Coordinates of C-alpha atoms in Angstrom, one line a residue:
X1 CA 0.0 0.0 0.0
X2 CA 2.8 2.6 0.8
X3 CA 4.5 1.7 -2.6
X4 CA 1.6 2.0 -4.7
X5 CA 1.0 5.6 -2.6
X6 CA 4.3 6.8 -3.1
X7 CA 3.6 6.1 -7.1
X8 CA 0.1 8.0 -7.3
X9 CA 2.0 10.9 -5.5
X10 CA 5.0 10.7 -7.4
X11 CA 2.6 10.3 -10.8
X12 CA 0.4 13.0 -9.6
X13 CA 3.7 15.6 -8.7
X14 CA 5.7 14.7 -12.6
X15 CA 1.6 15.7 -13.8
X16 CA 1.9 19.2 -12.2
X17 CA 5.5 20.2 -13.1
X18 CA 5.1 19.5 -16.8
X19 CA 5.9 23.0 -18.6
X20 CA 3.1 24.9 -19.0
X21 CA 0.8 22.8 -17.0
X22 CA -2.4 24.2 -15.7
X23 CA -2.5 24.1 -11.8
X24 CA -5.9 26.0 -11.8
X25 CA -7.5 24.5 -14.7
X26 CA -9.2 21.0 -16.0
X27 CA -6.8 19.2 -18.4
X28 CA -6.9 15.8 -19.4
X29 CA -4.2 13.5 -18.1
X30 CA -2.8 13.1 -21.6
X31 CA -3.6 13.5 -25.0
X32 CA -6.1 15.3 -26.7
X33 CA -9.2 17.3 -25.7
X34 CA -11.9 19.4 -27.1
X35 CA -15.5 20.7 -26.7
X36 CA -16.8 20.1 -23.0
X37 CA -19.8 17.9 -23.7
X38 CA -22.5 16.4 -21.6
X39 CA -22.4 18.6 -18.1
X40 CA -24.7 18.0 -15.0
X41 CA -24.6 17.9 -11.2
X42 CA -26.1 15.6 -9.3
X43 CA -25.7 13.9 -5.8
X44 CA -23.1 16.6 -4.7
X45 CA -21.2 15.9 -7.6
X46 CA -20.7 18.0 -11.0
X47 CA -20.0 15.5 -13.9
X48 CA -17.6 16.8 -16.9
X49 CA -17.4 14.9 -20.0
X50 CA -15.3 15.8 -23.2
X51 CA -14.3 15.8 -26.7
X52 CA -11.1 12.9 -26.0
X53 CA -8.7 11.4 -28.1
X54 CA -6.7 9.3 -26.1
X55 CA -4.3 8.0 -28.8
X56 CA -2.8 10.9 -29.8
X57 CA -2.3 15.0 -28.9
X58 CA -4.3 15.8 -31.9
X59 CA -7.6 15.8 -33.3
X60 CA -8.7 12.0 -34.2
X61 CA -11.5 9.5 -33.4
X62 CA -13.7 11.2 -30.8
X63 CA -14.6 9.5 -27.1
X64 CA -16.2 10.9 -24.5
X65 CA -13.9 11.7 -21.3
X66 CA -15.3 11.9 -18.2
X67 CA -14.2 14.0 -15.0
X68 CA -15.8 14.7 -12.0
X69 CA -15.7 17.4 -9.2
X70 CA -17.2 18.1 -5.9
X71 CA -15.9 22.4 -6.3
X72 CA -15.7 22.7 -9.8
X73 CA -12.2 23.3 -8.8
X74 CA -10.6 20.0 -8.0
X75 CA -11.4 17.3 -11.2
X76 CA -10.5 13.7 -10.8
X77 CA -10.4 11.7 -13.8
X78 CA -12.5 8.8 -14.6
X79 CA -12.6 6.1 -17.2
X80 CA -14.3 7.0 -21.0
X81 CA -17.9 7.2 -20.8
X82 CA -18.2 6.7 -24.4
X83 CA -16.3 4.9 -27.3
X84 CA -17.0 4.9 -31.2
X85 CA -18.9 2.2 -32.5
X86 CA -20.4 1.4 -36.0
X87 CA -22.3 4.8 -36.2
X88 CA -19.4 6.8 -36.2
X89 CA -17.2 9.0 -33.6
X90 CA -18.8 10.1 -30.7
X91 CA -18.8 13.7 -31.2
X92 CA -20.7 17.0 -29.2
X93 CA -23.5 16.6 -27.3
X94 CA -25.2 17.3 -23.5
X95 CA -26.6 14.7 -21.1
X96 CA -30.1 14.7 -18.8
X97 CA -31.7 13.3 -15.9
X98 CA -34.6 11.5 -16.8
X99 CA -36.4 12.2 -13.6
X100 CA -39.8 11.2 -15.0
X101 CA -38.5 8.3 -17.0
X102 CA -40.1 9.5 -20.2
X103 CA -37.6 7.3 -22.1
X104 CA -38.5 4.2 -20.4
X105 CA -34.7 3.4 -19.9
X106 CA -35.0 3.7 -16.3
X107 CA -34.9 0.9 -13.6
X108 CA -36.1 -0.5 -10.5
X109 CA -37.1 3.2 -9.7
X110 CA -33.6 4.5 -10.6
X111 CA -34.1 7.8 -13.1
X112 CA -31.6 7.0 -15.8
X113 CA -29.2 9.9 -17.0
X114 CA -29.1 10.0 -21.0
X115 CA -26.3 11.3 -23.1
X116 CA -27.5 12.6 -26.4
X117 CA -24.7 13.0 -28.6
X118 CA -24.3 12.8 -32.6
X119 CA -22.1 9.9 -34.5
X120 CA -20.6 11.3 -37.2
X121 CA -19.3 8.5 -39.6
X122 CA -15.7 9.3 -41.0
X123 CA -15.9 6.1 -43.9
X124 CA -19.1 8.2 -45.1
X125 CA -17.3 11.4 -44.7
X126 CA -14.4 10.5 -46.9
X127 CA -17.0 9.2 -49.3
X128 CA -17.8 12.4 -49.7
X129 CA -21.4 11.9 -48.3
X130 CA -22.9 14.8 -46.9
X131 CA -25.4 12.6 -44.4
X132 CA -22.2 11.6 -42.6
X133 CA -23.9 12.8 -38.8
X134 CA -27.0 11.6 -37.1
X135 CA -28.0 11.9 -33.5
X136 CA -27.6 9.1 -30.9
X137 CA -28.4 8.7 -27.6
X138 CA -26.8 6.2 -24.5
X139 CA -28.5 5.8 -21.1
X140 CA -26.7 5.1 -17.8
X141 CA -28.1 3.4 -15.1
X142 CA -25.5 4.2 -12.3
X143 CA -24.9 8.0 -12.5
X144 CA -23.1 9.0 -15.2
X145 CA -19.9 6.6 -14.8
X146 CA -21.2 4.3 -17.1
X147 CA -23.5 4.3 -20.4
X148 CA -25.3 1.5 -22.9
X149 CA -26.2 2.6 -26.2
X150 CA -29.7 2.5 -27.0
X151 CA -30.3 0.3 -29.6
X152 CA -32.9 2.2 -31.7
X153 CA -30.1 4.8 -32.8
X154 CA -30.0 7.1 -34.5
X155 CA -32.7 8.3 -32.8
X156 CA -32.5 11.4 -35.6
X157 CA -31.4 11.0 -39.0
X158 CA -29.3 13.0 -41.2
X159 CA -31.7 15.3 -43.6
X160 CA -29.4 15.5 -46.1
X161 CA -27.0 18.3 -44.7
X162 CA -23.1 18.3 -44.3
X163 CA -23.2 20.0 -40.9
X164 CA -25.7 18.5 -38.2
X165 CA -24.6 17.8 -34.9
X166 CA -24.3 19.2 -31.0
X167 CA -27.7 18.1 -29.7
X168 CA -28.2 20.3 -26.1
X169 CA -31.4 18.5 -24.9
X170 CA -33.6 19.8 -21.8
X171 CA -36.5 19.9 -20.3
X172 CA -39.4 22.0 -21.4
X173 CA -41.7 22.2 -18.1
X174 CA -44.9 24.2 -19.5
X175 CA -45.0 22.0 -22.7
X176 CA -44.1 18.5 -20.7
X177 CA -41.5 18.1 -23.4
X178 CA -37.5 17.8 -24.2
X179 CA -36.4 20.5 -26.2
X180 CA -33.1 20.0 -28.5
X181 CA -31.4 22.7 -29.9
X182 CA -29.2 21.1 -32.6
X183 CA -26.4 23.2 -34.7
X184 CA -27.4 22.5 -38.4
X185 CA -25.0 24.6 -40.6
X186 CA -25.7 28.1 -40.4
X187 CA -28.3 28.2 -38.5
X188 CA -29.9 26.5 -35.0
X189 CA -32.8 23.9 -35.4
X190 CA -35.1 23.3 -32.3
X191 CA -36.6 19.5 -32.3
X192 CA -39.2 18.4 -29.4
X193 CA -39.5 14.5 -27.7
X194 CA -41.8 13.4 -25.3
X195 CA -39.4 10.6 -24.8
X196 CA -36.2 11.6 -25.6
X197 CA -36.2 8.9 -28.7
X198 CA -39.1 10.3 -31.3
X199 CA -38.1 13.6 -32.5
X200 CA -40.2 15.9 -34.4
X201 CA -38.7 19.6 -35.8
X202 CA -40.1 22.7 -34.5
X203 CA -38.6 25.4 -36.1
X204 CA -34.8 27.4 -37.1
X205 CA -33.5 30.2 -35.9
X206 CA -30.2 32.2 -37.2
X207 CA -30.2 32.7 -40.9
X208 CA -30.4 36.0 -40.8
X209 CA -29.3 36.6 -37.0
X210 CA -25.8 36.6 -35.1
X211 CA -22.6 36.2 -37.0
X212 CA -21.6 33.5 -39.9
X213 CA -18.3 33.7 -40.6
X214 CA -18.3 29.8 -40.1
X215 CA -20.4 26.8 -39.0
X216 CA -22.5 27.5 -36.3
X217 CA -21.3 24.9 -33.4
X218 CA -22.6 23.7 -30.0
X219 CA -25.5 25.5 -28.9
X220 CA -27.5 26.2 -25.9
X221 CA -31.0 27.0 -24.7
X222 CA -32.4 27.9 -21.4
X223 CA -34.1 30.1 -19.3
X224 CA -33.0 33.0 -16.8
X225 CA -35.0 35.6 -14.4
X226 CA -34.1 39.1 -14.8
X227 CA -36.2 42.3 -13.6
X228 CA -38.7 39.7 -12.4
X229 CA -39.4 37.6 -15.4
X230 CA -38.0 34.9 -17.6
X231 CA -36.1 35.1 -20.9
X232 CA -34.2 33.3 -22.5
X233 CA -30.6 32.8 -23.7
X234 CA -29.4 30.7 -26.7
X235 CA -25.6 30.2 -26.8
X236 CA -23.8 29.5 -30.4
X237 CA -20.3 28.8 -30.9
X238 CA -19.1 29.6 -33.8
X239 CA -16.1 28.4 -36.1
X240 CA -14.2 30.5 -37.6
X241 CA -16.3 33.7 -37.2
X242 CA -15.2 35.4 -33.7
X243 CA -14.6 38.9 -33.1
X244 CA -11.0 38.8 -32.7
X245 CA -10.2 35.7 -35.2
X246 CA -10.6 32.3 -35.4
X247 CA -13.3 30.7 -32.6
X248 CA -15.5 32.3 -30.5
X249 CA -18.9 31.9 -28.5
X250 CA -21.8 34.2 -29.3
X251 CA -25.3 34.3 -28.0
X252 CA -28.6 36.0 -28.3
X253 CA -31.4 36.8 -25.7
X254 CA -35.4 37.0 -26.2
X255 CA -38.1 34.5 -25.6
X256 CA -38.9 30.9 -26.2
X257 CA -42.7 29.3 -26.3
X258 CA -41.8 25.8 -26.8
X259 CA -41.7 26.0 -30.8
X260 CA -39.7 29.1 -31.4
X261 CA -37.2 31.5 -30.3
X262 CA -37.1 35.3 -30.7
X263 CA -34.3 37.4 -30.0
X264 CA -34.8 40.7 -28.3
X265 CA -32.8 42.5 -30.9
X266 CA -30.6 41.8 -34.5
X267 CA -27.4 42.9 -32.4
X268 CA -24.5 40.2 -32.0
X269 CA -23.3 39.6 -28.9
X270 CA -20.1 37.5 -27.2
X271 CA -19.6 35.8 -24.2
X272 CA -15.9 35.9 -24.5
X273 CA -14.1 38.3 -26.4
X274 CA -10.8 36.5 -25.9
X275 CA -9.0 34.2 -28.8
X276 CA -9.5 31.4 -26.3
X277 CA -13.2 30.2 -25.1
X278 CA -14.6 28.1 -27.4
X279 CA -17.8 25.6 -27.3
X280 CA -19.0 26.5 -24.4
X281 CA -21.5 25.2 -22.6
X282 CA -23.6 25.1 -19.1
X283 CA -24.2 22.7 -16.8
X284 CA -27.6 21.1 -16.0
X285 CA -29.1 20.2 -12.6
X286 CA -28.1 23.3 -10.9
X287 CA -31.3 25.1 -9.6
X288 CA -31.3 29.0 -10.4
X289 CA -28.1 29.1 -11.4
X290 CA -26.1 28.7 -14.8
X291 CA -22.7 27.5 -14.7
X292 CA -20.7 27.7 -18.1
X293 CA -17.4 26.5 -18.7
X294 CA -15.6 26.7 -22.4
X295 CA -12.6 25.0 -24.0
X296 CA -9.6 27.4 -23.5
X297 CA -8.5 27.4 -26.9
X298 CA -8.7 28.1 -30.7
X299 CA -9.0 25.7 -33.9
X300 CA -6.6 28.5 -35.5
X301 CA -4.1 26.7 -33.4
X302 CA -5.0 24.3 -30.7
X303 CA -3.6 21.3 -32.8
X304 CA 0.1 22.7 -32.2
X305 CA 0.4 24.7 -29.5
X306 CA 3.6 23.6 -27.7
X307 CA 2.3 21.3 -24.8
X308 CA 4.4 17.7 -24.9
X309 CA 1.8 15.3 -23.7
X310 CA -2.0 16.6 -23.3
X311 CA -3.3 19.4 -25.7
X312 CA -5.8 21.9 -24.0
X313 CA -7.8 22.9 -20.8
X314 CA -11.2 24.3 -20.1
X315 CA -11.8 27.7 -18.8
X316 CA -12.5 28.1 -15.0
X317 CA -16.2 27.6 -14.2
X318 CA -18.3 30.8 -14.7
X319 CA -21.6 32.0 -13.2
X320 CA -23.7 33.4 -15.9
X321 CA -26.4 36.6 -14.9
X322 CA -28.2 38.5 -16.8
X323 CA -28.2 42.3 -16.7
X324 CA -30.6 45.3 -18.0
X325 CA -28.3 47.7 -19.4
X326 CA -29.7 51.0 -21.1
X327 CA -32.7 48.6 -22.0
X328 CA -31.4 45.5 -23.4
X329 CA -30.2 41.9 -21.5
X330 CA -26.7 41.4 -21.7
X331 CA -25.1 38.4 -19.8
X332 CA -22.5 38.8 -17.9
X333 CA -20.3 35.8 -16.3
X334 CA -18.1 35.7 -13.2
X335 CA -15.9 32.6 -11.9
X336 CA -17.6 30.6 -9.5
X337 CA -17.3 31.3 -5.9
X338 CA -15.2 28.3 -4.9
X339 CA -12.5 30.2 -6.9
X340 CA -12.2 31.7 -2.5
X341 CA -11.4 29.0 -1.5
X342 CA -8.2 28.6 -3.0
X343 CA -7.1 31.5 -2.0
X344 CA -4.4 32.1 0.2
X345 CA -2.0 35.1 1.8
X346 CA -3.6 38.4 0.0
X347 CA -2.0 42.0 -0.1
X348 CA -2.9 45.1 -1.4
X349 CA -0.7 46.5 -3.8
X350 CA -0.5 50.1 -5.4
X351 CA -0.1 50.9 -9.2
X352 CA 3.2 52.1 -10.8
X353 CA 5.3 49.8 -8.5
X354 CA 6.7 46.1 -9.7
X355 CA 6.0 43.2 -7.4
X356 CA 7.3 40.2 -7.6
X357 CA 5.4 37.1 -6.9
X358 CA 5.7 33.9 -5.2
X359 CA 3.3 32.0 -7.9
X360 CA 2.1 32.4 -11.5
X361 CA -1.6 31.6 -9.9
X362 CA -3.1 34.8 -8.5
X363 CA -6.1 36.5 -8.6
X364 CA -6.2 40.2 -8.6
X365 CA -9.2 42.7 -8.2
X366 CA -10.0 46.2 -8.2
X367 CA -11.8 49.4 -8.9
X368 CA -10.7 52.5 -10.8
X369 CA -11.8 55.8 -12.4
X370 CA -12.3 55.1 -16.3
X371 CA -8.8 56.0 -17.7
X372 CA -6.5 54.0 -19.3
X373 CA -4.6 51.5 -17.2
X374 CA -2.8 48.1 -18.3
X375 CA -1.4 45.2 -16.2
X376 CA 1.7 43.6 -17.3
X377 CA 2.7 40.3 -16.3
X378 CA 6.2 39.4 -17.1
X379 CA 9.0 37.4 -16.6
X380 CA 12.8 37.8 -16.5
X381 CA 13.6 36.5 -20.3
X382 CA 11.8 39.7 -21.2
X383 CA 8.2 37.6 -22.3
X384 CA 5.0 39.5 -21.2
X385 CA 1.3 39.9 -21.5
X386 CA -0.3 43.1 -21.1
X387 CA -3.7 43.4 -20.1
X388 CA -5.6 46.8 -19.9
X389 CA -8.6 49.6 -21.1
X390 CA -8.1 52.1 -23.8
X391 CA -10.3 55.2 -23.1
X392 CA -9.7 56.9 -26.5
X393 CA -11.8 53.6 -27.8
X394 CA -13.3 52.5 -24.6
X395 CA -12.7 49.1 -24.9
X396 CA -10.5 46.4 -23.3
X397 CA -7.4 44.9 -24.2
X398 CA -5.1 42.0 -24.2
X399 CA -1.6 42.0 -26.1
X400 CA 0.3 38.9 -26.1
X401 CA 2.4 39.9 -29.1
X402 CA 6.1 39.1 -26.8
X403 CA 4.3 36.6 -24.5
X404 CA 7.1 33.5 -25.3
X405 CA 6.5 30.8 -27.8
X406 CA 5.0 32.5 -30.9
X407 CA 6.7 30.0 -33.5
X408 CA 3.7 27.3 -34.1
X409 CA 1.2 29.6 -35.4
X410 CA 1.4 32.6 -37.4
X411 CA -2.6 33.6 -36.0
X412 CA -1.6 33.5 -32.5
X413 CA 0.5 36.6 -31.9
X414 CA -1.4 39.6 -31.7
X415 CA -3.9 42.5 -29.7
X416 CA -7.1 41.5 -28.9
X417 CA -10.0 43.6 -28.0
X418 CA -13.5 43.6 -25.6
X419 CA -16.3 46.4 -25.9
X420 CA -16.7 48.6 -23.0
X421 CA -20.3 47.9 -21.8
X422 CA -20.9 48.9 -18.5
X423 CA -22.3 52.8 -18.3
X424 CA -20.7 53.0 -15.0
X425 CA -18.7 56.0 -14.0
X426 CA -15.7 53.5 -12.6
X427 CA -14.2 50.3 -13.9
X428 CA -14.2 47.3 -11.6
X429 CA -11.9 44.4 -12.4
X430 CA -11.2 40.4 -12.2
X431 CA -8.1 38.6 -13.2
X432 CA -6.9 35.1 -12.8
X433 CA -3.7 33.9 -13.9
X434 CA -2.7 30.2 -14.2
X435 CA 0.7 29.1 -15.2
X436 CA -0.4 29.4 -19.5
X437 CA -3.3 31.7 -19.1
X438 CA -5.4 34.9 -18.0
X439 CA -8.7 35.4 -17.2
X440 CA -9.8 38.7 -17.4
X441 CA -13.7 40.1 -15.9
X442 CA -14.2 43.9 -16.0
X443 CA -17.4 45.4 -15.3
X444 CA -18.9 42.6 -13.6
X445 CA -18.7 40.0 -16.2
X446 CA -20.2 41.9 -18.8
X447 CA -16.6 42.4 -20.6
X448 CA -14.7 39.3 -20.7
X449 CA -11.0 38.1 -22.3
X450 CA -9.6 34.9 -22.1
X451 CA -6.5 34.5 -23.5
X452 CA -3.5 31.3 -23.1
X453 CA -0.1 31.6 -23.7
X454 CA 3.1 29.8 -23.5
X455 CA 6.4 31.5 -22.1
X456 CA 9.8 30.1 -21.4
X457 CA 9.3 31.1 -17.5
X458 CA 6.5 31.4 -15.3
X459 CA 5.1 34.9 -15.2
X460 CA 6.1 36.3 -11.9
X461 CA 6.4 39.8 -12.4
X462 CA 3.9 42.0 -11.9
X463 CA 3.0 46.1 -12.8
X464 CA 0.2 48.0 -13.1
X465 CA 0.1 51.2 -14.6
X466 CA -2.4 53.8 -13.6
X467 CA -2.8 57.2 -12.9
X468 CA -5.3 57.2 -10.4
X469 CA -7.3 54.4 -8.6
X470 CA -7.3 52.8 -5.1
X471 CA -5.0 49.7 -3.8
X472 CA -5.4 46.4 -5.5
X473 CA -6.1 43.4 -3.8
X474 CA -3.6 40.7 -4.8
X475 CA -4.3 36.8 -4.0
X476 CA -1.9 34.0 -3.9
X477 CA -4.0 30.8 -5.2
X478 CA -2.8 27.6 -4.2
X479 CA -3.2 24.9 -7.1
X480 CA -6.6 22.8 -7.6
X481 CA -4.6 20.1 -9.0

């Protein structure tokens, strides 16, 4: 017993010293990862599953990975939930509870949870057949850790397009109904079940809506309460298409009978303006609240950024709200709280002075006049990120044009840039830093930048630059890892 202890600790300490290792962030163990897929909490527990290819560090035959979290902090890995079969890859999806047992897949009084997902069939693909992806569905009968497929799949076939995949299935309370919002090409089709295996299409939404500089990819629909009532928010990742290049995660906000959405308004609007939140998602099975968390990269370069054994991580879990500013909903997100509880010695810290810091991981917050300011975070090779507001524009920043590594892709250098949407007189502030990334709030949530990077040394410099404003507050976070 000591032995085999020694090993999982010795196993566990090579895992978080690997250059450019999250400490803060879900990674896989090794090898590749995408989309987040199939999210839900239940029994104290918040299931993760995931776009996996455990054969190689890029793209290939999709599985679904499986992690699991009491904090949405602290992941432990568990076996693959689902494996490719004769339909296809296992690509995109979400799962349910069944609570009512609508599918009949349930037993002995046990509500079964059921992965919807769509098989995309890669011999059909290189045929050059456009029907190549269907959707599926798998039940579990023990909680998530394990699935069967159902044996009437697909439970949707393919129409006849080239693009038709990322079923998000949930329940639709005043019609007693599942409703599936499905990405198909350029658009969003919404499909109803009473039973989670006969289908039968509502209606599309997007043609004219949102932007289309690519395929629209992995959607979501559900409902909020704002000002007292209920509206809804459809999330649509898009690929390529994003504001600042490359990937990105838009969504819309207006009202949904059962049969149709309607947006409030023709504008298009991000959840992340950073290069690196992609296909996100929330969670089900959370109550009031909506949890989203995104893959932390960009198909402009995720398949070679320089990580040796496991490609990507997932952004930190994110509360989503939504707001009423000047008249229209805008959603705002904000990491979780259990973000506190890794936090450790804290100091305030005023601007125009260099600190130097014990960690990469920190967490620093404040409030300001609105003025230009940046944040550098640096090391001693000379590599930095900047961070920071432009007044002359009024938007927010991120510049990682000397950040380290900028060899493997000629779209990763570069300034990015949020919107300034608050109307406040004062700009409050969020950042968390991992070892490869930044996290940046502003306003609340309602201005967001995500951005990864990959330096030759751990950025443990920091400077902000500001004319005015009070002190910072400066966390040390210890890893989740």
């Amino acid at each position: 017993m000591k032995k085999i202890s020694f090993l999982l600790l010795l196993s566990i300490a090579v895992f978080a010293q690997e250059k450019h290792r999250p400490q803060l962030h879900f990674t896989p163990a090794s090898m590749w990862m995408n989309d987040p897929n199939g999210m839900f909490y239940a029994n104290g527990t918040y299931h993760l599953y995931y776009q996996y290819y455990p054969k190689s560090t890029v793209w290939g035959p999709m599985h679904w990975g499986h992690a699991t979290s009491k904090d949405l902090m602290h992941w432990e890995h568990q076996p693959i939930a689902l494996y490719p079969d004769s339909l296809g890859m296992i690509f995109s999806g979400s799962a349910v509870i069944d609570h009512q047992n609508t599918s009949g897949l349930g037993r002995n009084g046990h509500a079964p949870v059921v992965a919807i997902y769509t098989s995309h069939n890669m011999d059909w693909e290189k045929a050059g057949r456009i029907d190549r992806e269907s959707q599926s569905i798998a039940y579990s009968l023990d909680g998530g850790q394990t699935f069967s497929k159902f044996v009437g799949n697909p439970v949707i076939k393919n129409p006849g397009i080239a693009d038709f995949r990322d079923p998000n299935v949930s329940w639709y309370a005043p019609g007693k109904k599942w409703i599936m919002a499905l990405a198909t090409q350029d658009r969003e089709t919404f499909y109803s079940s009473p039973d989670l295996k006969n289908w039968t299409k509502e209606s599309e939404f997007g043609a004219k809506f949102g932007a289309h500089g690519g395929v629209w990819e992995c959607p979501d629909l559900f409902s909020m309460q704002v000002d007292g009532k209920t509206k809804w928010v459809l999330i649509v990742n898009i690929n390529p298409g994003a504001p600042n290049g490359g990937s990105g995660a838009q969504y819309f906000v207006g009202d949904f009978d059962g049969h149709q959405f309607i947006p409030q308004d023709e504008e298009t609007r991000w959840i992340d303006y950073g290069r690196d939140n992609y296909a996100g998602v929330t969670f089900h099975e959370t109550g009031d609240k909506r949890i989203f968390m995104g893959w932390m990269s960009n198909w402009d370069y995720a398949t070679v950024v320089p990580t040796a054994s496991w490609r990507s991580a997932n952004t930190l879990a994110r509360d989503l709200t939504l707001k009423n500013i000047a008249g229209k909903y805008i959603l705002a997100s904000m990491p979780v709280a259990a973000v506190s509880d890794y936090a450790m010695k804290a100091q305030t810290i005023k601007s125009n002075k260099r600190i130097q810091l014990p960690t990469a991981l920190q967490r620093l917050s404040g409030k300001l006049p609105v003025q230009d300011f940046s944040i550098t975070l640096s090391n001693t090779k000379g590599e930095k990120v900047i961070i920071g507001f432009e007044a002359a524009s009024n938007r927010y920043f991120v510049d990682r044009d000397a950040s380290g590594d900028l060899g493997f892709s000629n779209k990763f250098a570069g300034k990015t840039y949020a919107p300034r949407l608050s109307k406040s007189d004062s700009i409050d502030f969020t950042l968390i830093t991992d070892v490869a990334s930044a996290e940046f709030f502003a306003d609340g949530g309602l201005s967001v930048l995500t951005t990864i990077y990959f330096p030759s040394w751990p950025f443990k410099n920091l400077k902000i630059s500001a004319a005015k404003g009070l002190p910072f507050l400066l966390e040390d976070l210890k890893p989740s890892m």
